[in-house]
Coordinates of C-alpha atoms in Angstrom, one line a residue:
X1 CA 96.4 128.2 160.4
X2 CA 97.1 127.9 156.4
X3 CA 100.8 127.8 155.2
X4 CA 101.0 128.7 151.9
X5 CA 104.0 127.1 149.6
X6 CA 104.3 129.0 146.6
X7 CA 101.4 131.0 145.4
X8 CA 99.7 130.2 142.2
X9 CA 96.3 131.8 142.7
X10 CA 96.6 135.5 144.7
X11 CA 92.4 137.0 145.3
X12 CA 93.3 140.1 146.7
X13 CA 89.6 141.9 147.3
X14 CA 87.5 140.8 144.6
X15 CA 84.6 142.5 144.6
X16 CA 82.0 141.4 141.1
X17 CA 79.1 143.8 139.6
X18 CA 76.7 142.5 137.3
X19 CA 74.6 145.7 136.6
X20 CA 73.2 146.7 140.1
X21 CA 73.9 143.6 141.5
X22 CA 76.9 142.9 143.8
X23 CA 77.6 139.0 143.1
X24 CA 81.0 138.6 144.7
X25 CA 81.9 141.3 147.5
X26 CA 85.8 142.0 148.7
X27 CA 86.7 138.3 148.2
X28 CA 90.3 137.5 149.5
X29 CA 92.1 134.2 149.7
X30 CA 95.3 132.5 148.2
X31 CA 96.1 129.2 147.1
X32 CA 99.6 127.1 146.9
X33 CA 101.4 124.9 144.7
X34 CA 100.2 121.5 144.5
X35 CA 96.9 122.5 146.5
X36 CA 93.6 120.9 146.1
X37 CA 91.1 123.1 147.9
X38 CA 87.0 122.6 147.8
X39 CA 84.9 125.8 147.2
X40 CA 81.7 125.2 148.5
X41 CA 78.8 127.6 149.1
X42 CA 74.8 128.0 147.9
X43 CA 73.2 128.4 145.0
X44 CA 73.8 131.8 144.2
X45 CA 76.8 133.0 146.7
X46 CA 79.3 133.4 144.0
X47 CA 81.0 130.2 143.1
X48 CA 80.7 130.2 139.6
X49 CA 81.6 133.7 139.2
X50 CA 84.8 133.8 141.1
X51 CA 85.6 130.5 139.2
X52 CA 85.1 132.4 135.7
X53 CA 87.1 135.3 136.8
X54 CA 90.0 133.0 138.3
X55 CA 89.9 131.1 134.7
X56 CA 90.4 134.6 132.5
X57 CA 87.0 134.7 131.3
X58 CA 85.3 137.3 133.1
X59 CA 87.2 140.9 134.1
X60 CA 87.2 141.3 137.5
X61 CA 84.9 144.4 138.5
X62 CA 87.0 145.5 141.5
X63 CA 90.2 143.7 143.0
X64 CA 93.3 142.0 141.9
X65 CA 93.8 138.4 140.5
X66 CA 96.6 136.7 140.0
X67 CA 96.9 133.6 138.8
X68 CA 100.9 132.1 138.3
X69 CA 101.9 135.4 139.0
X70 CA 99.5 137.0 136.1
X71 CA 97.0 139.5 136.3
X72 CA 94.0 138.2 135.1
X73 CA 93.1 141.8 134.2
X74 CA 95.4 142.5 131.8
X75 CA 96.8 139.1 131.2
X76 CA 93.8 137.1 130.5
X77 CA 95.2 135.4 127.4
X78 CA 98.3 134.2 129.5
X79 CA 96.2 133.3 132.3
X80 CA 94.2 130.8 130.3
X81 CA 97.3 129.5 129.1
X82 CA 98.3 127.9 132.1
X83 CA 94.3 127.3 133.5
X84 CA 92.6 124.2 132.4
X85 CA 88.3 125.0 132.8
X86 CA 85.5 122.7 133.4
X87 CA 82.6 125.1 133.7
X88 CA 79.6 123.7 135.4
X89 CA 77.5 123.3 132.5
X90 CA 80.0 121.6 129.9
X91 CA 80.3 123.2 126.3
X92 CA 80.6 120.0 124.2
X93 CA 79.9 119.9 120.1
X94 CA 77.5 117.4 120.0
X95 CA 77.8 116.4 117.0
X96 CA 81.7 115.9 116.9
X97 CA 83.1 112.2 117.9
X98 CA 85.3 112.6 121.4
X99 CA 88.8 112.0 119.6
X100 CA 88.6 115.0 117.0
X101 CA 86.4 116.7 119.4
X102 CA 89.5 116.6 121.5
X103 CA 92.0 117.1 118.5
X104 CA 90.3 120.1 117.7
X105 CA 90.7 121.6 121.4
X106 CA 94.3 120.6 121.2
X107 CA 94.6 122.5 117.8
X108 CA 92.5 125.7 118.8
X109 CA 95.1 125.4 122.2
X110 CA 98.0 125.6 119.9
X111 CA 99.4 122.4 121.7
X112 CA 102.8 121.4 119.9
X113 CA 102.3 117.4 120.0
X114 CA 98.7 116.9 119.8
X115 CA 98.5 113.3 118.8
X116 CA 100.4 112.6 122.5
X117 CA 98.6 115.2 124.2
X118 CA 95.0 113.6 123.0
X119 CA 96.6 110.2 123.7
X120 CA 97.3 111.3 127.5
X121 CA 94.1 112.6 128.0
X122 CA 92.2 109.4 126.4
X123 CA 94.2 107.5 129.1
X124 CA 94.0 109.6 131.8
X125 CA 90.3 110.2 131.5
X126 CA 89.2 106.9 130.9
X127 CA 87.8 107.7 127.4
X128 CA 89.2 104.6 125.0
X129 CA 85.9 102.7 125.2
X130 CA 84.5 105.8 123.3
X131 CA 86.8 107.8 121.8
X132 CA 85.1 106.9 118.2
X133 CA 81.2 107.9 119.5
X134 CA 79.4 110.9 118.8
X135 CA 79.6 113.5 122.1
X136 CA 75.6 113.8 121.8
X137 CA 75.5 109.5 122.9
X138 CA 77.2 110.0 125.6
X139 CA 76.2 109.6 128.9
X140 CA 76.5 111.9 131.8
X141 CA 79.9 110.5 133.3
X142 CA 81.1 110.0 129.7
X143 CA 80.2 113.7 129.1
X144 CA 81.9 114.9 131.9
X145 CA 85.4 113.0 131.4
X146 CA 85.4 114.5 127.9
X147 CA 84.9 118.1 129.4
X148 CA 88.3 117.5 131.8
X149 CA 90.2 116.1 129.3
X150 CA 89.5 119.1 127.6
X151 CA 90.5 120.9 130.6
X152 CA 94.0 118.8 130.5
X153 CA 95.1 119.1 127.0
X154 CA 97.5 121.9 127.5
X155 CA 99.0 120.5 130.5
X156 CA 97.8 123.6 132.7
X157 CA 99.1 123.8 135.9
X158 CA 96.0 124.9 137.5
X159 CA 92.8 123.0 137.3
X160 CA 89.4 124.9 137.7
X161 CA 86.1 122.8 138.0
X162 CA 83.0 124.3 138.1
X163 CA 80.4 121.5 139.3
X164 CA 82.5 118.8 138.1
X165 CA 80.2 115.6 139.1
X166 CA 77.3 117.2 138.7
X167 CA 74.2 115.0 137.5
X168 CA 76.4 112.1 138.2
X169 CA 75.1 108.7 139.8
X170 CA 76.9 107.7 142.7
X171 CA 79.2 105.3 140.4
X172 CA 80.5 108.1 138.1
X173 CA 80.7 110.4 141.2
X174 CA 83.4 108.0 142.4
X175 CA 85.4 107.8 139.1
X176 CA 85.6 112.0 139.3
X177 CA 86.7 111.7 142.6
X178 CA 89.7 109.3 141.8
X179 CA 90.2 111.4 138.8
X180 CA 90.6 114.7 140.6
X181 CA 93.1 113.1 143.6
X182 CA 94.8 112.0 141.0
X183 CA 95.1 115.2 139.0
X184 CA 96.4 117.1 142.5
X185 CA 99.1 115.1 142.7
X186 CA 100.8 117.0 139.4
X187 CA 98.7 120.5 139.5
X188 CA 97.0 122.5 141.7
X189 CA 93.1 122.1 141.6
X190 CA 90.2 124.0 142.6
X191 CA 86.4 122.9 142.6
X192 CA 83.4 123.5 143.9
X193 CA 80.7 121.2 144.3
X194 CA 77.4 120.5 146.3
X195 CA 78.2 117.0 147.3
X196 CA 79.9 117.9 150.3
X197 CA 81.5 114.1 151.1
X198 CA 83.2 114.5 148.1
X199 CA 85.2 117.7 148.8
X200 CA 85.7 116.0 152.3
X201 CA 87.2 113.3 150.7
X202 CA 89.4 114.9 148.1
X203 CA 90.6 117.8 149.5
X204 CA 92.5 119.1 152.8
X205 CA 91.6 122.5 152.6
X206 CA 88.5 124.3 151.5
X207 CA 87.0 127.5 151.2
X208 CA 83.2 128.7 152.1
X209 CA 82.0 131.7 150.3
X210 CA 78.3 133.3 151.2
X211 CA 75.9 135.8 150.0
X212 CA 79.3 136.3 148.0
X213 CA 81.7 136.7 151.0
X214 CA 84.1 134.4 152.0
X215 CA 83.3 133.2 155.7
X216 CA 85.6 130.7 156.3
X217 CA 89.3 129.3 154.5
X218 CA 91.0 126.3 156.8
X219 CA 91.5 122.7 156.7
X220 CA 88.7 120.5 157.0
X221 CA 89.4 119.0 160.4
X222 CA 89.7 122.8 161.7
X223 CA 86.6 123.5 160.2
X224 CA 84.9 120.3 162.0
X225 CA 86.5 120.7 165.1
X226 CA 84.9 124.5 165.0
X227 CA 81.6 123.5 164.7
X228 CA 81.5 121.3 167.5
X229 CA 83.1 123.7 169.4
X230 CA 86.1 121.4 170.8
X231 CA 83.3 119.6 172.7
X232 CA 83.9 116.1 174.1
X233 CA 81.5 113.3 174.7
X234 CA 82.2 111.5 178.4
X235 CA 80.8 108.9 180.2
X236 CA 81.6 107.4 183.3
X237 CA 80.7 103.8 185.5
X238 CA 78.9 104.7 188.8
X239 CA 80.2 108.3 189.2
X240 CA 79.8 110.1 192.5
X241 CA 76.7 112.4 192.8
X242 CA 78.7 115.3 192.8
X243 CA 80.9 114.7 189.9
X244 CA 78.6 117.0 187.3
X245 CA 79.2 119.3 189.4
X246 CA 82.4 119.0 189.8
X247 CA 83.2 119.0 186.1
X248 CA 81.0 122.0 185.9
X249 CA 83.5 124.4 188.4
X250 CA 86.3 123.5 186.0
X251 CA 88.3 126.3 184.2
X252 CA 88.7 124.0 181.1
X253 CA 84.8 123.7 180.8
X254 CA 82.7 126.1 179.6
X255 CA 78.9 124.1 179.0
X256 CA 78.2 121.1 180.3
X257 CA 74.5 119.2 179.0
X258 CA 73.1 115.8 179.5
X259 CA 73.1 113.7 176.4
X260 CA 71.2 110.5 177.1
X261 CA 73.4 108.6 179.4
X262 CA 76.7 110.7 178.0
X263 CA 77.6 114.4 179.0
X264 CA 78.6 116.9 176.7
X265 CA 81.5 119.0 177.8
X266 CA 82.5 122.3 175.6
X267 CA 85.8 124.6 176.5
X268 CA 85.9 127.7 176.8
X269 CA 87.2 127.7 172.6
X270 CA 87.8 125.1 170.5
X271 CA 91.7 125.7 171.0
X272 CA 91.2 124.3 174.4
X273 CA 89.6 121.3 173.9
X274 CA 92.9 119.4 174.8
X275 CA 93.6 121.7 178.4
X276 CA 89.9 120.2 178.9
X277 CA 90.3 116.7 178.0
X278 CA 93.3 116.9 180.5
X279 CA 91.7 118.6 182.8
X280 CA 88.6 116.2 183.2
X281 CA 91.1 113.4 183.3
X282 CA 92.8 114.6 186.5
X283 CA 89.6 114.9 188.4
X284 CA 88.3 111.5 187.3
X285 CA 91.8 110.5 188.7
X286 CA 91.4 112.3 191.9
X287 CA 87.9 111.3 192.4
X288 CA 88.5 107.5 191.6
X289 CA 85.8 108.0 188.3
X290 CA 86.5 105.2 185.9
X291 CA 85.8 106.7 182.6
X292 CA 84.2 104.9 180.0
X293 CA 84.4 106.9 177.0
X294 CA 86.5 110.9 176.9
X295 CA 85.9 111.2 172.9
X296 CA 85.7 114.6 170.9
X297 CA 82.4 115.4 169.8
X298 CA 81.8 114.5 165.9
X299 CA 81.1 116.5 163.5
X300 CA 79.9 116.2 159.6
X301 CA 81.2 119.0 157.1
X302 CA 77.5 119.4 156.3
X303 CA 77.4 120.6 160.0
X304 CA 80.4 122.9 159.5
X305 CA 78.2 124.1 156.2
X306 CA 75.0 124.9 157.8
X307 CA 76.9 126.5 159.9
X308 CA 78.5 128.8 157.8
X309 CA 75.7 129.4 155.5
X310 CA 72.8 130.0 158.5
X311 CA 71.2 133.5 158.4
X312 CA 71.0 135.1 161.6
X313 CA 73.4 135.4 164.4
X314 CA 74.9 131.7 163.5
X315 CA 76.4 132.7 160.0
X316 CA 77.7 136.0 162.0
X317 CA 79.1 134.1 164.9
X318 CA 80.7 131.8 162.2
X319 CA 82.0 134.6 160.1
X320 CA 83.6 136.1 163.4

């Protein structure tokens, strides 16, 4: 279960029109102080527009958003005050160098200090090796630093990236990551993105949204441990013919299947997996099994993903 510290970002059924088309439908969730949560979903299920409506930009069709305590609805201009943006396709001048590219951001802000607020960013973001070149020679990685330092000038103290290592190579996806854990220590931060090792590895907590509805909000392990259903791999040295079914007439087990030379048990929920681990335990005890391996089942969050997203009866059963 979530515990929420102080709330910075409050969705309260957010439902999105564009014309006759329902993009985002009675979205809910909250987010804490100091929080770095994923937001993952397909192409098309709404990312991007609950990120534009979180950041001020687009009026919310139906719903309440808060954001620091601030309706976005009718305080969009304070709202963007305290929100730093990356969208997903970053809005750079071209033809501008990075450093008054990034003066001029700091300016149109109305930052007070802007020579030590463009000095912070150059450092934080890794830019001194071309704060002098044009934006348009830039490469992709390069690009995409410049668009979060815009994002930081102000000192917001929410962060909202949109796609932020899209495009990258798997070098530059690495700097982002670092950059982002390193930017939830101080803010709270919310991104979405398709590489789904890299949410797994910066974030706790992350949120799945679908066909525009959100179908799961918990922590990554929960997520994980859902999709495998709490099952356990076990395998045992010379058991007794009778053991499987043994193990089969237990309470704590729900399935059992034959994986290679491994069984597969499953409790009744994934809640139980621990009354099960115990339970198998006592009868290998009993029945003088020596077990060889009692291990939970793995799972990838790409499982936990296709899960979420299948059509059918698995995205209802996961919605449940």
């Amino acid at each position: 279960m979530i515990r929420y510290s102080r709330r910075v970002i409050e969705v309260q059924g957010l439902s999105q029109r564009y014309g006759d088309y329902l993009a985002v439908r009675e979205l809910s969730f909250q987010i804490g102080a100091g929080e770095v949560v994923g937001f993952l979903g397909p192409n098309g299920a709404g990312k991007s527009t609950t990120l534009k409506v979180l950041a001020g930009f687009t009026p919310p069709s139906q719903g309440t958003v808060r954001v620091a305590g601030l309706d976005v609805a009718t305080h969009s201009l304070q709202v963007r005050e305290r929100v730093g943006y990356l969208p997903e396709h970053t809005p750079l001048y071209d033809d501008m160098r990075v450093e008054p590219f990034l003066e001029f951001v700091a300016r149109v802000r109305g930052v007070a200090d802007r020579r030590a607020a463009v000095g912070d960013v150059l450092e934080r973001c890794r830019l001194g090796e071309v704060l002098g070149r044009p934006i348009a020679e830039l490469s992709k990685g390069y690009r995409q630093r410049v668009g979060i330092a815009q994002a930081l000038l102000h000192d917001p103290a929410v962060l909202i990236l949109d796609e932020p290592t899209h495009g990258l190579d798997p070098n530059q996806v690495l700097e982002v990551r670092g950059l982002v854990r390193e930017l939830g220590q101080e803010r709270t931060v919310l991104f979405s993105s398709h590489i789904l090792s890299e949410v797994e590895a910066s974030c706790r907590r992350v949120l799945v949204i679908h066909q525009g509805r959100l179908v799961a909000d918990d922590e990554v392990d929960a997520l994980k441990q859902r999709a495998t259903g709490g099952a356990y791999r076990l395998r045992a040295q010379d058991p007794p013919a009778d053991f499987r079914e043994r193990l089969e007439a237990l309470d704590a087990v729900a399935r059992l299947e034959v994986q290679g030379d491994a069984l597969r048990l499953e409790p009744p929920t994934p809640e139980q997996r621990d009354a099960l681990a115990a339970a198998v335990c006592q009868l290998a005890q009993t029945a003088g099994v020596t077990l060889l391996e009692l291990a939970p089942q793995e799972a990838r969050l790409e499982d936990v993903f296709q899960l979420l997203t299948a059509p059918g009866e698995e995205a209802a059963r996961a919605e449940a």
